mmCIF file of C-alpha atoms (C1' of nucleotides) in Angstrom:
data_model
loop_
_atom_site.group_PDB
_atom_site.id
_atom_site.type_symbol
_atom_site.label_atom_id
_atom_site.label_comp_id
_atom_site.label_asym_id
_atom_site.label_seq_id
_atom_site.Cartn_x
_atom_site.Cartn_y
_atom_site.Cartn_z
ATOM 1 C CA MET G 1 49.057 -52.808 -24.600
ATOM 2 C CA VAL G 2 45.281 -53.530 -25.142
ATOM 3 C CA ASN G 3 43.540 -56.064 -22.935
ATOM 4 C CA SER G 4 43.450 -59.841 -23.651
ATOM 5 C CA ARG G 5 39.682 -59.923 -24.503
ATOM 6 C CA PHE G 6 40.396 -60.248 -28.237
ATOM 7 C CA SER G 7 42.579 -63.264 -27.659
ATOM 8 C CA VAL G 8 40.099 -64.758 -25.371
ATOM 9 C CA ALA G 9 37.312 -64.279 -27.803
ATOM 10 C CA ILE G 10 39.158 -66.017 -30.657
ATOM 11 C CA HIS G 11 40.059 -68.672 -28.347
ATOM 12 C CA ILE G 12 36.622 -69.380 -27.286
ATOM 13 C CA LEU G 13 35.269 -69.143 -30.896
ATOM 14 C CA SER G 14 37.987 -71.770 -31.981
ATOM 15 C CA LEU G 15 36.796 -74.033 -29.362
ATOM 16 C CA ILE G 16 33.170 -73.776 -30.237
ATOM 17 C CA ALA G 17 34.097 -74.464 -33.893
ATOM 18 C CA THR G 18 36.189 -77.311 -33.338
ATOM 19 C CA THR G 19 34.436 -79.228 -30.518
ATOM 20 C CA SER G 20 32.051 -81.720 -31.831
ATOM 21 C CA ASP G 21 30.514 -83.102 -28.477
ATOM 22 C CA LYS G 22 28.473 -80.220 -27.440
ATOM 23 C CA SER G 23 27.701 -81.641 -24.020
ATOM 24 C CA GLN G 24 31.340 -81.066 -23.366
ATOM 25 C CA LEU G 25 31.385 -77.524 -24.194
ATOM 26 C CA THR G 26 30.477 -75.824 -20.879
ATOM 27 C CA SER G 27 31.912 -72.485 -19.760
ATOM 28 C CA GLU G 28 33.793 -74.337 -17.266
ATOM 29 C CA TYR G 29 35.477 -76.607 -19.865
ATOM 30 C CA ILE G 30 36.176 -73.529 -22.071
ATOM 31 C CA ALA G 31 37.648 -71.701 -19.126
ATOM 32 C CA GLY G 32 39.912 -74.742 -18.497
ATOM 33 C CA SER G 33 41.290 -74.391 -21.974
ATOM 34 C CA VAL G 34 41.668 -70.703 -21.730
ATOM 35 C CA ASN G 35 42.987 -70.864 -18.194
ATOM 36 C CA THR G 36 40.553 -68.295 -16.637
ATOM 37 C CA ASN G 37 37.320 -68.423 -14.758
ATOM 38 C CA PRO G 38 34.094 -69.684 -16.011
ATOM 39 C CA VAL G 39 32.308 -66.247 -15.373
ATOM 40 C CA VAL G 40 34.884 -64.591 -17.546
ATOM 41 C CA VAL G 41 34.063 -67.099 -20.320
ATOM 42 C CA ARG G 42 30.182 -66.679 -19.866
ATOM 43 C CA ARG G 43 30.552 -62.754 -19.885
ATOM 44 C CA MET G 44 32.616 -62.841 -23.055
ATOM 45 C CA ILE G 45 30.137 -65.250 -24.545
ATOM 46 C CA GLY G 46 27.411 -62.948 -23.723
ATOM 47 C CA VAL G 47 29.156 -60.217 -25.812
ATOM 48 C CA LEU G 48 29.728 -62.397 -28.645
ATOM 49 C CA LYS G 49 26.102 -63.543 -28.446
ATOM 50 C CA LYS G 50 24.705 -59.933 -28.398
ATOM 51 C CA ALA G 51 26.842 -59.345 -31.516
ATOM 52 C CA GLY G 52 25.122 -62.292 -33.236
ATOM 53 C CA LEU G 53 28.124 -64.646 -33.537
ATOM 54 C CA LEU G 54 26.729 -67.450 -31.663
ATOM 55 C CA THR G 55 23.816 -68.747 -29.831
ATOM 56 C CA SER G 56 23.212 -70.600 -26.351
ATOM 57 C CA GLN G 57 20.436 -71.629 -24.331
ATOM 58 C CA SER G 58 20.256 -70.982 -20.715
ATOM 59 C CA GLY G 59 20.705 -74.287 -18.715
ATOM 60 C CA ILE G 60 21.934 -76.294 -21.403
ATOM 61 C CA ALA G 61 25.627 -77.045 -22.281
ATOM 62 C CA GLY G 62 26.980 -76.156 -25.601
ATOM 63 C CA TYR G 63 27.243 -73.185 -28.082
ATOM 64 C CA ASP G 64 26.743 -72.838 -31.765
ATOM 65 C CA LEU G 65 28.386 -70.532 -34.157
ATOM 66 C CA LEU G 66 25.851 -68.500 -36.251
ATOM 67 C CA VAL G 67 28.744 -67.676 -38.934
ATOM 68 C CA GLU G 68 30.845 -70.054 -40.849
ATOM 69 C CA PRO G 69 34.568 -69.673 -39.714
ATOM 70 C CA LYS G 70 35.558 -69.038 -43.373
ATOM 71 C CA ASP G 71 33.074 -66.110 -43.402
ATOM 72 C CA LEU G 72 34.003 -64.704 -39.846
ATOM 73 C CA THR G 73 37.002 -62.205 -40.166
ATOM 74 C CA LEU G 74 39.126 -61.312 -37.237
ATOM 75 C CA LEU G 75 37.737 -57.787 -37.801
ATOM 76 C CA ALA G 76 34.337 -58.857 -37.119
ATOM 77 C CA ILE G 77 35.295 -60.354 -34.069
ATOM 78 C CA TYR G 78 37.193 -57.338 -32.938
ATOM 79 C CA HIS G 79 34.082 -55.218 -33.578
ATOM 80 C CA ALA G 80 31.918 -57.837 -31.671
ATOM 81 C CA ILE G 81 33.910 -57.398 -28.539
ATOM 82 C CA ASP G 82 33.836 -53.600 -29.244
ATOM 83 C CA GLY G 83 37.437 -53.188 -29.092
ATOM 84 C CA PRO G 84 38.920 -49.707 -29.266
ATOM 85 C CA GLU G 85 39.261 -48.027 -32.759
ATOM 86 C CA GLN G 86 41.810 -45.673 -31.253
ATOM 87 C CA LEU G 87 44.885 -47.348 -30.460
ATOM 88 C CA PHE G 88 46.765 -44.417 -28.899
ATOM 89 C CA ALA G 89 45.271 -42.117 -26.410
ATOM 90 C CA ILE G 90 45.442 -38.422 -26.897
ATOM 91 C CA HIS G 91 45.973 -36.181 -23.938
ATOM 92 C CA ASP G 92 43.141 -34.040 -22.776
ATOM 93 C CA GLU G 93 42.763 -30.193 -23.376
ATOM 94 C CA PRO G 94 46.066 -29.064 -24.815
ATOM 95 C CA ASN G 95 46.417 -25.295 -24.490
ATOM 96 C CA PRO G 96 44.347 -23.582 -27.128
ATOM 97 C CA ALA G 97 46.261 -20.646 -26.846
ATOM 98 C CA CYS G 98 49.292 -22.308 -28.276
ATOM 99 C CA THR G 99 49.933 -23.085 -32.003
ATOM 100 C CA VAL G 100 50.820 -26.658 -31.221
ATOM 101 C CA GLY G 101 48.256 -27.130 -28.596
ATOM 102 C CA ARG G 102 45.513 -25.778 -30.687
ATOM 103 C CA LYS G 103 45.857 -28.195 -33.621
ATOM 104 C CA ILE G 104 47.664 -31.272 -32.084
ATOM 105 C CA GLN G 105 44.598 -33.295 -31.196
ATOM 106 C CA ARG G 106 43.088 -33.136 -34.843
ATOM 107 C CA THR G 107 46.477 -33.857 -36.282
ATOM 108 C CA LEU G 108 47.107 -36.792 -34.112
ATOM 109 C CA GLU G 109 43.742 -38.129 -34.813
ATOM 110 C CA GLY G 110 44.531 -38.085 -38.456
ATOM 111 C CA VAL G 111 47.719 -39.866 -38.003
ATOM 112 C CA TYR G 112 46.312 -42.489 -35.731
ATOM 113 C CA THR G 113 43.315 -43.039 -38.101
ATOM 114 C CA SER G 114 45.627 -43.942 -40.867
ATOM 115 C CA VAL G 115 47.241 -46.355 -38.448
ATOM 116 C CA TRP G 116 44.188 -47.774 -37.511
ATOM 117 C CA HIS G 117 43.023 -48.317 -40.985
ATOM 118 C CA ALA G 118 46.025 -50.413 -41.775
ATOM 119 C CA MET G 119 45.285 -52.461 -38.943
ATOM 120 C CA GLU G 120 41.781 -52.980 -39.941
ATOM 121 C CA GLU G 121 42.915 -54.251 -43.297
ATOM 122 C CA GLN G 122 44.937 -56.834 -41.703
ATOM 123 C CA LEU G 123 42.141 -58.013 -39.366
ATOM 124 C CA HIS G 124 39.905 -58.079 -42.216
ATOM 125 C CA ALA G 125 42.165 -60.305 -44.358
ATOM 126 C CA GLN G 126 42.145 -63.052 -41.952
ATOM 127 C CA THR G 127 39.221 -65.369 -40.747
ATOM 128 C CA LEU G 128 38.617 -67.651 -37.856
ATOM 129 C CA GLN G 129 39.125 -70.436 -40.556
ATOM 130 C CA ASP G 130 42.604 -69.170 -40.964
ATOM 131 C CA VAL G 131 43.138 -69.456 -37.240
ATOM 132 C CA LEU G 132 41.788 -72.904 -37.065
ATOM 133 C CA ASP G 133 43.986 -73.986 -40.078
ATOM 134 C CA GLN G 134 46.940 -72.830 -37.934
ATOM 135 C CA LEU G 135 45.705 -74.647 -34.861
ATOM 136 C CA ARG G 136 46.036 -78.020 -36.613
ATOM 137 C CA MET P 1 43.844 -48.320 -25.619
ATOM 138 C CA VAL P 2 47.442 -47.596 -25.237
ATOM 139 C CA ASN P 3 48.552 -44.886 -23.056
ATOM 140 C CA SER P 4 48.907 -41.302 -24.187
ATOM 141 C CA ARG P 5 52.680 -41.121 -24.010
ATOM 142 C CA PHE P 6 53.164 -41.301 -27.754
ATOM 143 C CA SER P 7 50.852 -38.297 -28.117
ATOM 144 C CA VAL P 8 52.646 -36.225 -25.469
ATOM 145 C CA ALA P 9 56.060 -37.167 -27.028
ATOM 146 C CA ILE P 10 54.917 -35.979 -30.492
ATOM 147 C CA HIS P 11 53.476 -32.826 -28.798
ATOM 148 C CA ILE P 12 56.811 -31.939 -26.941
ATOM 149 C CA LEU P 13 58.910 -32.583 -29.931
ATOM 150 C CA SER P 14 56.697 -30.484 -31.971
ATOM 151 C CA LEU P 15 56.932 -27.752 -29.563
ATOM 152 C CA ILE P 16 60.776 -28.116 -29.494
ATOM 153 C CA ALA P 17 60.886 -27.884 -33.286
ATOM 154 C CA THR P 18 58.767 -24.883 -33.492
ATOM 155 C CA THR P 19 59.790 -22.547 -30.656
ATOM 156 C CA SER P 20 62.513 -20.344 -31.682
ATOM 157 C CA ASP P 21 62.959 -18.638 -28.496
ATOM 158 C CA LYS P 22 64.727 -21.054 -26.448
ATOM 159 C CA SER P 23 64.678 -19.342 -23.168
ATOM 160 C CA GLN P 24 60.791 -19.677 -23.258
ATOM 161 C CA LEU P 25 60.967 -23.458 -23.655
ATOM 162 C CA THR P 26 60.891 -24.601 -20.034
ATOM 163 C CA SER P 27 59.410 -27.776 -18.834
ATOM 164 C CA GLU P 28 56.743 -25.517 -17.243
ATOM 165 C CA TYR P 29 55.877 -23.834 -20.491
ATOM 166 C CA ILE P 30 55.803 -27.168 -22.331
ATOM 167 C CA ALA P 31 53.491 -28.585 -19.557
ATOM 168 C CA GLY P 32 51.243 -25.622 -20.038
ATOM 169 C CA SER P 33 50.829 -26.289 -23.822
ATOM 170 C CA VAL P 34 50.379 -30.264 -23.252
ATOM 171 C CA ASN P 35 48.189 -29.682 -20.043
ATOM 172 C CA THR P 36 50.092 -31.676 -17.900
ATOM 173 C CA ASN P 37 52.607 -31.505 -14.933
ATOM 174 C CA PRO P 38 56.186 -30.148 -15.624
ATOM 175 C CA VAL P 39 57.576 -33.262 -14.073
ATOM 176 C CA VAL P 40 55.676 -35.393 -16.468
ATOM 177 C CA VAL P 41 57.282 -33.285 -19.186
ATOM 178 C CA ARG P 42 60.767 -33.573 -17.793
ATOM 179 C CA ARG P 43 60.256 -37.472 -17.423
ATOM 180 C CA MET P 44 59.156 -37.841 -21.015
ATOM 181 C CA ILE P 45 62.062 -35.584 -22.050
ATOM 182 C CA GLY P 46 64.448 -37.798 -20.178
ATOM 183 C CA VAL P 47 63.326 -40.683 -22.134
ATOM 184 C CA LEU P 48 63.680 -38.910 -25.536
ATOM 185 C CA LYS P 49 67.070 -37.702 -24.470
ATOM 186 C CA LYS P 50 68.295 -41.139 -23.700
ATOM 187 C CA ALA P 51 66.967 -42.214 -27.125
ATOM 188 C CA GLY P 52 69.126 -39.641 -28.683
ATOM 189 C CA LEU P 53 66.464 -37.512 -30.178
ATOM 190 C CA LEU P 54 67.265 -34.307 -28.323
ATOM 191 C CA THR P 55 69.784 -32.564 -25.782
ATOM 192 C CA SER P 56 69.210 -30.353 -22.781
ATOM 193 C CA GLN P 57 71.444 -29.116 -20.167
ATOM 194 C CA SER P 58 70.674 -29.337 -16.515
ATOM 195 C CA GLY P 59 69.838 -25.797 -15.069
ATOM 196 C CA ILE P 60 69.220 -24.043 -18.487
ATOM 197 C CA ALA P 61 66.147 -23.580 -20.245
ATOM 198 C CA GLY P 62 65.764 -24.819 -23.808
ATOM 199 C CA TYR P 63 65.943 -28.207 -25.679
ATOM 200 C CA ASP P 64 67.486 -28.980 -29.056
ATOM 201 C CA LEU P 65 66.385 -31.626 -31.532
ATOM 202 C CA LEU P 66 69.318 -33.846 -32.612
ATOM 203 C CA VAL P 67 67.464 -35.152 -35.607
ATOM 204 C CA GLU P 68 65.898 -33.102 -38.434
ATOM 205 C CA PRO P 69 62.080 -33.155 -38.261
ATOM 206 C CA LYS P 70 61.954 -34.476 -41.839
ATOM 207 C CA ASP P 71 64.298 -37.264 -40.862
ATOM 208 C CA LEU P 72 62.572 -38.319 -37.702
ATOM 209 C CA THR P 73 59.788 -40.822 -38.277
ATOM 210 C CA LEU P 74 57.088 -41.382 -36.040
ATOM 211 C CA LEU P 75 58.123 -45.048 -35.801
ATOM 212 C CA ALA P 76 61.469 -43.736 -34.432
ATOM 213 C CA ILE P 77 59.575 -41.636 -31.801
ATOM 214 C CA TYR P 78 57.503 -44.810 -30.942
ATOM 215 C CA HIS P 79 60.655 -46.785 -30.352
ATOM 216 C CA ALA P 80 62.358 -44.020 -28.527
ATOM 217 C CA ILE P 81 59.517 -44.112 -25.869
ATOM 218 C CA ASP P 82 59.698 -47.918 -25.942
ATOM 219 C CA GLY P 83 55.983 -48.203 -26.913
ATOM 220 C CA PRO P 84 54.517 -51.806 -26.977
ATOM 221 C CA GLU P 85 55.215 -53.962 -30.066
ATOM 222 C CA GLN P 86 52.541 -56.219 -29.199
ATOM 223 C CA LEU P 87 49.183 -54.364 -29.345
ATOM 224 C CA PHE P 88 46.905 -57.099 -28.098
ATOM 225 C CA ALA P 89 47.737 -59.066 -24.779
ATOM 226 C CA ILE P 90 47.388 -62.911 -25.003
ATOM 227 C CA HIS P 91 46.024 -64.790 -22.074
ATOM 228 C CA ASP P 92 48.447 -66.649 -19.970
ATOM 229 C CA GLU P 93 49.050 -70.453 -20.017
ATOM 230 C CA PRO P 94 46.198 -71.795 -21.969
ATOM 231 C CA ASN P 95 45.677 -75.547 -21.278
ATOM 232 C CA PRO P 96 48.589 -77.493 -23.130
ATOM 233 C CA ALA P 97 46.178 -80.718 -22.912
ATOM 234 C CA CYS P 98 43.775 -78.973 -25.277
ATOM 235 C CA THR P 99 44.287 -78.810 -29.158
ATOM 236 C CA VAL P 100 43.414 -75.217 -29.134
ATOM 237 C CA GLY P 101 45.054 -74.289 -25.967
ATOM 238 C CA ARG P 102 48.248 -75.877 -27.068
ATOM 239 C CA LYS P 103 48.660 -73.741 -30.050
ATOM 240 C CA ILE P 104 46.714 -70.748 -29.740
ATOM 241 C CA GLN P 105 49.577 -68.419 -28.214
ATOM 242 C CA ARG P 106 51.678 -69.095 -31.337
ATOM 243 C CA THR P 107 48.896 -68.530 -33.656
ATOM 244 C CA LEU P 108 47.862 -65.353 -32.163
ATOM 245 C CA GLU P 109 51.429 -64.063 -31.999
ATOM 246 C CA GLY P 110 51.466 -64.529 -35.908
ATOM 247 C CA VAL P 111 48.367 -62.673 -36.357
ATOM 248 C CA TYR P 112 49.248 -59.866 -34.211
ATOM 249 C CA THR P 113 52.650 -59.694 -35.724
ATOM 250 C CA SER P 114 51.374 -59.244 -39.277
ATOM 251 C CA VAL P 115 48.951 -56.512 -37.739
ATOM 252 C CA TRP P 116 51.939 -54.762 -35.989
ATOM 253 C CA HIS P 117 54.098 -54.792 -39.197
ATOM 254 C CA ALA P 118 51.092 -53.013 -40.886
ATOM 255 C CA MET P 119 51.222 -50.416 -38.194
ATOM 256 C CA GLU P 120 54.944 -49.989 -38.421
ATOM 257 C CA GLU P 121 54.641 -49.206 -41.990
ATOM 258 C CA GLN P 122 52.235 -46.439 -41.315
ATOM 259 C CA LEU P 123 54.348 -44.920 -38.577
ATOM 260 C CA HIS P 124 57.549 -45.158 -40.682
ATOM 261 C CA ALA P 125 55.825 -43.185 -43.427
ATOM 262 C CA GLN P 126 55.145 -40.248 -41.501
ATOM 263 C CA THR P 127 57.648 -37.979 -40.126
ATOM 264 C CA LEU P 128 57.724 -35.162 -37.476
ATOM 265 C CA GLN P 129 57.811 -32.765 -40.457
ATOM 266 C CA ASP P 130 54.606 -34.112 -41.759
ATOM 267 C CA VAL P 131 53.138 -33.427 -38.265
ATOM 268 C CA LEU P 132 54.504 -29.843 -38.203
ATOM 269 C CA ASP P 133 53.021 -29.274 -41.658
ATOM 270 C CA GLN P 134 49.569 -30.113 -40.425
ATOM 271 C CA LEU P 135 50.004 -27.833 -37.448
ATOM 272 C CA ARG P 136 50.142 -24.790 -39.495
ATOM 273 C "C1'" DC O 1 13.320 -82.914 -6.660
ATOM 274 C "C1'" DC O 2 18.165 -82.803 -7.836
ATOM 275 C "C1'" DT O 3 22.055 -81.956 -10.388
ATOM 276 C "C1'" DG O 4 24.283 -79.160 -13.650
ATOM 277 C "C1'" DT O 5 23.920 -75.451 -16.587
ATOM 278 C "C1'" DT O 6 23.638 -70.283 -18.374
ATOM 279 C "C1'" DG O 7 23.151 -65.465 -17.274
ATOM 280 C "C1'" DT O 8 24.396 -61.418 -14.387
ATOM 281 C "C1'" DA O 9 25.272 -58.503 -10.510
ATOM 282 C "C1'" DA O 10 28.408 -57.225 -7.258
ATOM 283 C "C1'" DC O 11 32.641 -57.034 -5.398
ATOM 284 C "C1'" DC O 12 37.855 -57.134 -4.965
ATOM 285 C "C1'" DA O 13 42.938 -57.388 -5.822
ATOM 286 C "C1'" DT O 14 46.397 -56.097 -9.018
ATOM 287 C "C1'" DT O 15 48.391 -53.146 -11.935
ATOM 288 C "C1'" DA O 16 49.113 -49.283 -15.117
ATOM 289 C "C1'" DT O 17 48.801 -44.432 -15.624
ATOM 290 C "C1'" DA O 18 49.680 -39.936 -14.882
ATOM 291 C "C1'" DG O 19 49.591 -36.412 -11.543
ATOM 292 C "C1'" DT O 20 52.122 -34.561 -7.432
ATOM 293 C "C1'" DT O 21 55.593 -33.277 -3.899
ATOM 294 C "C1'" DA O 22 60.163 -32.871 -2.669
ATOM 295 C "C1'" DC O 23 64.705 -32.023 -3.206
ATOM 296 C "C1'" DA O 24 69.627 -32.370 -5.117
ATOM 297 C "C1'" DG O 25 72.258 -30.034 -8.079
ATOM 298 C "C1'" DG O 26 73.409 -26.972 -12.270
ATOM 299 C "C1'" DT O 27 73.612 -22.197 -14.505
ATOM 300 C "C1'" DA O 28 73.198 -17.184 -14.720
ATOM 301 C "C1'" DT O 29 73.284 -12.739 -12.930
ATOM 302 C "C1'" DA O 30 73.051 -8.796 -9.859
ATOM 303 C "C1'" DT Q 1 78.302 -14.760 -3.103
ATOM 304 C "C1'" DA Q 2 73.433 -14.714 -2.823
ATOM 305 C "C1'" DT Q 3 69.509 -15.178 -5.416
ATOM 306 C "C1'" DA Q 4 66.428 -16.910 -8.728
ATOM 307 C "C1'" DC Q 5 65.334 -20.112 -11.986
ATOM 308 C "C1'" DC Q 6 65.980 -24.278 -14.146
ATOM 309 C "C1'" DT Q 7 66.734 -29.722 -14.960
ATOM 310 C "C1'" DG Q 8 66.722 -34.412 -13.357
ATOM 311 C "C1'" DT Q 9 64.910 -37.864 -10.456
ATOM 312 C "C1'" DA Q 10 63.012 -40.353 -6.580
ATOM 313 C "C1'" DA Q 11 59.018 -41.314 -4.240
ATOM 314 C "C1'" DC Q 12 54.369 -41.269 -3.101
ATOM 315 C "C1'" DT Q 13 49.245 -40.971 -4.357
ATOM 316 C "C1'" DA Q 14 44.753 -41.005 -6.510
ATOM 317 C "C1'" DT Q 15 42.127 -43.106 -10.361
ATOM 318 C "C1'" DA Q 16 40.987 -46.246 -13.455
ATOM 319 C "C1'" DA Q 17 41.055 -50.522 -15.990
ATOM 320 C "C1'" DT Q 18 41.523 -55.388 -15.958
ATOM 321 C "C1'" DG Q 19 40.338 -59.736 -14.763
ATOM 322 C "C1'" DG Q 20 39.291 -62.942 -11.110
ATOM 323 C "C1'" DT Q 21 35.729 -64.350 -7.611
ATOM 324 C "C1'" DT Q 22 31.464 -64.935 -5.015
ATOM 325 C "C1'" DA Q 23 26.843 -65.370 -5.063
ATOM 326 C "C1'" DC Q 24 22.556 -66.378 -6.857
ATOM 327 C "C1'" DA Q 25 18.348 -66.267 -9.993
ATOM 328 C "C1'" DA Q 26 16.423 -68.967 -13.599
ATOM 329 C "C1'" DC Q 27 16.344 -72.826 -16.805
ATOM 330 C "C1'" DA Q 28 16.582 -77.992 -18.407
ATOM 331 C "C1'" DG Q 29 16.362 -82.689 -17.899
ATOM 332 C "C1'" DG Q 30 16.633 -87.073 -15.656
#
DNA sequence: CCTGTTGTAACCATTATAGTTACAGGTATA
DNA sequence: TATACCTGTAACTATAATGGTTACAACAGG
């Protein structure tokens, strides 16, 4: 199982998208909703900021989305947090002297790539707005 | 990224399917091809055996597949090794007092389930025989 | 100035992973 | 039977990832 950063990122973006009172929207408040530490939130927000999904100003509470929720696909969020594109690890240095060992890595890469593409399609088909609609 | 057990399992099954000289097929030989420790191999084989994919006999070298490679889907292998069905972790106990926190878990579960189903389809569409064909 | 905030670096506890040692017990053969 | 080789499994360990935490510099606004 992959880490929970993707879930946390979606949670944070949902909060930013739905909270009207910006002065309320501090990293501490967000951390209270996510149930984690404010630093974890600020760290994640830093990543999302670098990816161009939102802005913030040092010293001032509040964050602003730079992309409309309906235009922000979950895949874009996934890329923003630099989630792994390979879901399954492939063991290192199988024996090249063996027929199987020699080609297994390339073969598995092919398999996993097709799996990954299927995932990508799903993530591309859903937007933050879809998530917000389901939170109602 | 998930662990490499799935890759190792496919590697092991490929070796068993393609090695004609059974007396050669020891856990040490397999470990040499996978590039790991014989105990890691035996441990994995124990799991595959419990799942009914192969047989072995204590004390005797060699393993036998119980399912034809063309009938063994990668999804079946994945289930055999009890791979996670949830790819992304969801953070624990978001704040129920918050609109987002209250519903985020269920919403994410829905999203991740659709993603997982897409993956399942891909894994179901490929068999061990397909892998063997690519190893040629 | 004082309070509250963001942005980061640094450190730590917990857990997962896979590698390793050790050994009990089965099998085959000289 | 003695020997050699194998499987099966428990137990331990080193390494790395994850996420929580402390600490503090820098900024904003009353």
